[in-house]
Amino acid sequence: MDLQLKMIAFALLIFQVSSSARAQSGVFDISKYGGAPNGDITQPLTNAWKDACASTNPSKIVIPTGTYHLKQIELKGPCLAPIEVQVDGTIQAPEDPNQFDGEAQWIKFSYINSFTLSGGGTFDGQGAIAWDHNNCAETKICKKLSMNFGFGFLNNTIIRDITSKDSKNFHVNVLGCNNITFTNFKAIAPGDSPNTDGIHIGRSTGVYITDTNIATGDDCISLGDGSREVNVLNVKCGPGHGISVGSLGKYQEEEPVQGLSVKNCVLNNTDNGVRIKTWPDTPGTITVTDMHFEDIKMINVRNPIIIDQEYCPWNQCTKQNPSKIKISKVSFKNITGTSGTPEGAVLLCSSGVPCEDVTLADIDLKFNGTPASAKLSNVKPIIQGKSLLLNSTTTG
Ligand SMILES: *[C@@H]1O[C@H](CO)[C@@H](O)[C@H](O)[C@H]1NC(C)=O
Ligand SMILES: *[C@@H]1O[C@H](CO)[C@@H](O)[C@H](O)[C@H]1NC(C)=O
Ligand SMILES: *[C@@H]1O[C@H](CO)[C@@H](O)[C@H](O)[C@H]1NC(C)=O
Ligand SMILES: *[C@@H]1O[C@H](CO)[C@@H](O)[C@H](O)[C@H]1NC(C)=O
Ligand SMILES: *[C@@H]1O[C@H](CO)[C@@H](O)[C@H](O)[C@H]1NC(C)=O
């Protein structure tokens, strides 16, 4: 070999050794891709993702401690092997809501099998400026603000030890996922920040939320249509609007909601505790079944237990016809603490399709030191153990 060829062969060898070493170690540190504290990591993260996702061994992208800026991004699979993103630092979104190209989410992870998001890091949506522009609850003509996270079409995913802060809109949207776990997760925003729901779930099966703390200005956890097998365990909510199924029934093409267990949770100073809400006089006809709420502590919750089948905020509908959504197999067990209103439970079911198989067991809620009451309509619950003072208006 002449010298030139030898040098090329040597360079190739070095290249092979270093790239296989990198693949074997499986760690893709964004600092190796030009990501530095106080800098913008949009391009470094995009490049690291490209390499990690193409790795045939399990890979891990690391974002070290420090503060970074990140623009709107979608990190997409499928990848060739399990992939993890470990965030130790704080990642900040652009403050200006116009910098998201109309994207619904700041950070999207999509179409991945075996995905983990880990680390003690924080994703800061820097929502304060955007919240002043938010009037989407009152009017349909409004600018949609981006959520912090979109987890879309993921299988076998774990999100752990991550904090989502001050999202401009919902913190997390889970869509089309199978088997996704949130553990030791936090979503935080001021109690008066609009639409900053914690985790919203739709069209997903097997969603596990454990040891999680959600303190925001809107729903803690909400289940949209097509939510199945959702397990909420050891979760603290408040401030915010509580744990909610719905609203449902507004649209014809919705999928049923089936299988929710909320267990060992604390709702602290929330507007609602546990709630199922459906629209009256709308086309939706899905069923809502197997909803179980157990071992829940309410601390000064305005409306601890609610089924509202006449949900119609801002008079966006009429109540001429009852809701067509059938609710069945619902239990509320061992729910204790304080109610902010005299009515601890309001079960307002549809006169068209009354609720079926509803159980109230061991409900011990106090309003100003006296037992709270229950208001029932179109439902005949099975009552077990300690119970609220019943006040039925109509029964179905
Ligand atoms: C996730 O699972 C579904 C159902 O098994 C499958 O159709 C889909 O391709 C999987 N997605 C990925 C990214 O592996
Ligand atoms: C759910 O996903 C986790 C994380 O990837 C995995 O360990 C577990 O085996 C999966 N469970 C099922 C039933 O597939
Ligand atoms: C309830 O929230 C208040 C603040 O609003 C806090 O001081 C208190 O410690 C919380 N209680 C529990 C049991 O978490
Ligand atoms: C009732 O729920 C509380 C949590 O709110 C729990 O500590 C307690 O053990 C439960 N009681 C029973 C009898 O299961
Ligand atoms: C029952 O309802 C009636 C009419 O709404 C109300 O006047 C009364 O105070 C209620 N009783 C209890 C125990 O809440």
CSV table of C-alpha atoms in Angstrom, one decimal, residues 185-335:
chain,number,residue,atom,x,y,z
A,185,PHE,CA,-44.2,13.2,37.2
A,186,LYS,CA,-45.1,16.8,38.0
A,187,ALA,CA,-47.2,19.4,36.2
A,188,ILE,CA,-47.2,22.8,37.7
A,189,ALA,CA,-48.7,26.2,36.8
A,190,PRO,CA,-50.4,28.9,38.8
A,191,GLY,CA,-54.0,28.2,40.0
A,192,ASP,CA,-55.3,31.1,37.9
A,193,SER,CA,-53.5,30.1,34.6
A,194,PRO,CA,-56.1,29.3,31.9
A,195,ASN,CA,-56.4,25.9,30.2
A,196,THR,CA,-53.2,24.5,31.8
A,197,ASP,CA,-54.7,21.0,32.2
A,198,GLY,CA,-52.2,18.4,33.5
A,199,ILE,CA,-52.6,15.2,31.5
A,200,HIS,CA,-55.3,14.9,28.8
A,201,ILE,CA,-55.8,11.4,27.4
A,202,GLY,CA,-57.6,10.4,24.2
A,203,ARG,CA,-57.9,7.3,22.1
A,204,SER,CA,-55.3,5.4,24.2
A,205,THR,CA,-55.3,2.0,25.9
A,206,GLY,CA,-53.3,1.3,29.1
A,207,VAL,CA,-52.4,4.7,30.7
A,208,TYR,CA,-50.8,4.5,34.1
A,209,ILE,CA,-50.3,7.6,36.2
A,210,THR,CA,-48.7,7.0,39.6
A,211,ASP,CA,-47.0,9.0,42.3
A,212,THR,CA,-47.6,12.2,40.4
A,213,ASN,CA,-48.3,15.7,41.5
A,214,ILE,CA,-50.4,18.1,39.4
A,215,ALA,CA,-51.0,21.7,40.4
A,216,THR,CA,-52.4,23.8,37.6
A,217,GLY,CA,-55.2,26.1,36.6
A,218,ASP,CA,-57.5,23.5,34.9
A,219,ASP,CA,-58.2,19.8,35.0
A,220,CYS,CA,-55.7,17.6,36.8
A,221,ILE,CA,-56.3,14.6,34.6
A,222,SER,CA,-58.9,14.5,31.9
A,223,LEU,CA,-60.1,11.6,29.8
A,224,GLY,CA,-61.4,12.3,26.3
A,225,ASP,CA,-63.1,9.8,24.0
A,226,GLY,CA,-61.5,6.5,23.3
A,227,SER,CA,-59.7,6.4,26.7
A,228,ARG,CA,-59.4,2.7,27.9
A,229,GLU,CA,-57.8,1.1,30.9
A,230,VAL,CA,-56.7,4.2,32.6
A,231,ASN,CA,-55.2,3.7,36.1
A,232,VAL,CA,-54.5,6.7,38.4
A,233,LEU,CA,-52.8,5.8,41.7
A,234,ASN,CA,-51.2,7.9,44.4
A,235,VAL,CA,-51.8,11.2,42.6
A,236,LYS,CA,-52.1,14.6,44.2
A,237,CYS,CA,-54.2,17.3,42.5
A,238,GLY,CA,-54.6,20.9,43.4
A,239,PRO,CA,-55.0,23.7,42.7
A,240,GLY,CA,-57.1,23.0,39.6
A,241,HIS,CA,-60.4,21.6,38.4
A,242,GLY,CA,-59.9,17.9,39.5
A,243,ILE,CA,-60.1,14.6,37.7
A,244,SER,CA,-62.6,14.6,34.8
A,245,VAL,CA,-64.1,12.2,32.3
A,246,GLY,CA,-65.2,14.3,29.3
A,247,SER,CA,-66.7,16.4,28.2
A,248,LEU,CA,-68.2,13.8,25.9
A,249,GLY,CA,-71.0,13.6,23.4
A,250,LYS,CA,-70.3,16.8,21.5
A,251,TYR,CA,-69.3,14.9,18.3
A,252,GLN,CA,-70.8,11.9,16.4
A,253,GLU,CA,-67.5,10.2,15.7
A,254,GLU,CA,-66.4,9.7,19.3
A,255,GLU,CA,-65.1,6.4,20.7
A,256,PRO,CA,-66.4,4.8,24.0
A,257,VAL,CA,-64.7,5.4,27.3
A,258,GLN,CA,-64.1,2.2,29.2
A,259,GLY,CA,-62.1,1.3,32.3
A,260,LEU,CA,-60.9,4.0,34.7
A,261,SER,CA,-59.6,3.4,38.2
A,262,VAL,CA,-58.7,6.3,40.4
A,263,LYS,CA,-57.3,5.1,43.7
A,264,ASN,CA,-55.5,6.6,46.7
A,265,CYS,CA,-55.6,10.2,45.5
A,266,VAL,CA,-55.8,13.5,47.3
A,267,LEU,CA,-57.7,16.5,45.8
A,268,ASN,CA,-56.7,19.6,47.6
A,269,ASN,CA,-58.6,22.9,47.0
A,270,THR,CA,-59.8,21.9,43.6
A,271,ASP,CA,-63.1,23.1,42.0
A,272,ASN,CA,-64.2,19.6,41.3
A,273,GLY,CA,-63.2,16.3,42.7
A,274,VAL,CA,-64.1,13.4,40.5
A,275,ARG,CA,-66.4,14.2,37.6
A,276,ILE,CA,-68.0,12.7,34.5
A,277,LYS,CA,-69.5,15.3,32.2
A,278,THR,CA,-71.5,14.9,28.9
A,279,TRP,CA,-73.2,17.4,26.7
A,280,PRO,CA,-77.0,17.4,26.3
A,281,ASP,CA,-78.7,17.7,22.9
A,282,THR,CA,-75.6,16.7,20.9
A,283,PRO,CA,-75.0,13.9,18.4
A,284,GLY,CA,-72.7,11.7,20.4
A,285,THR,CA,-74.1,8.3,21.5
A,286,ILE,CA,-71.0,6.5,23.0
A,287,THR,CA,-71.1,4.6,26.3
A,288,VAL,CA,-69.1,5.4,29.4
A,289,THR,CA,-68.5,2.3,31.6
A,290,ASP,CA,-66.4,0.8,34.3
A,291,MET,CA,-65.4,4.0,36.2
A,292,HIS,CA,-64.2,3.4,39.7
A,293,PHE,CA,-63.1,6.0,42.3
A,294,GLU,CA,-61.8,4.7,45.6
A,295,ASP,CA,-59.9,5.8,48.7
A,296,ILE,CA,-59.9,9.5,47.8
A,297,LYS,CA,-59.3,12.3,50.2
A,298,MET,CA,-61.0,15.6,49.4
A,299,ILE,CA,-59.7,18.8,51.0
A,300,ASN,CA,-62.0,21.8,50.6
A,301,VAL,CA,-63.2,20.6,47.2
A,302,ARG,CA,-66.1,22.7,45.9
A,303,ASN,CA,-67.9,19.8,44.2
A,304,PRO,CA,-66.4,16.5,45.3
A,305,ILE,CA,-68.5,14.0,43.3
A,306,ILE,CA,-70.3,14.9,40.1
A,307,ILE,CA,-72.0,13.2,37.2
A,308,ASP,CA,-73.2,16.1,35.0
A,309,GLN,CA,-75.1,15.0,31.9
A,310,GLU,CA,-76.2,18.6,31.2
A,311,TYR,CA,-72.7,20.0,30.8
A,312,CYS,CA,-73.1,23.1,28.7
A,313,PRO,CA,-70.6,25.9,29.5
A,314,TRP,CA,-71.0,29.4,28.1
A,315,ASN,CA,-74.5,28.3,26.7
A,316,GLN,CA,-72.9,26.6,23.7
A,317,CYS,CA,-75.9,24.2,23.4
A,318,THR,CA,-79.5,23.9,24.3
A,319,LYS,CA,-80.9,21.5,26.9
A,320,GLN,CA,-84.0,20.6,25.0
A,321,ASN,CA,-83.1,17.0,24.5
A,322,PRO,CA,-81.2,14.9,27.1
A,323,SER,CA,-77.7,13.5,26.6
A,324,LYS,CA,-77.5,10.2,24.6
A,325,ILE,CA,-74.4,9.1,26.4
A,326,LYS,CA,-75.1,6.0,28.5
A,327,ILE,CA,-73.1,5.8,31.8
A,328,SER,CA,-72.9,2.6,33.7
A,329,LYS,CA,-70.9,0.6,36.2
A,330,VAL,CA,-69.6,3.6,38.3
A,331,SER,CA,-68.5,3.3,41.9
A,332,PHE,CA,-67.5,5.9,44.4
A,333,LYS,CA,-66.0,4.2,47.5
A,334,ASN,CA,-64.3,5.5,50.6
A,335,ILE,CA,-64.3,9.1,49.7
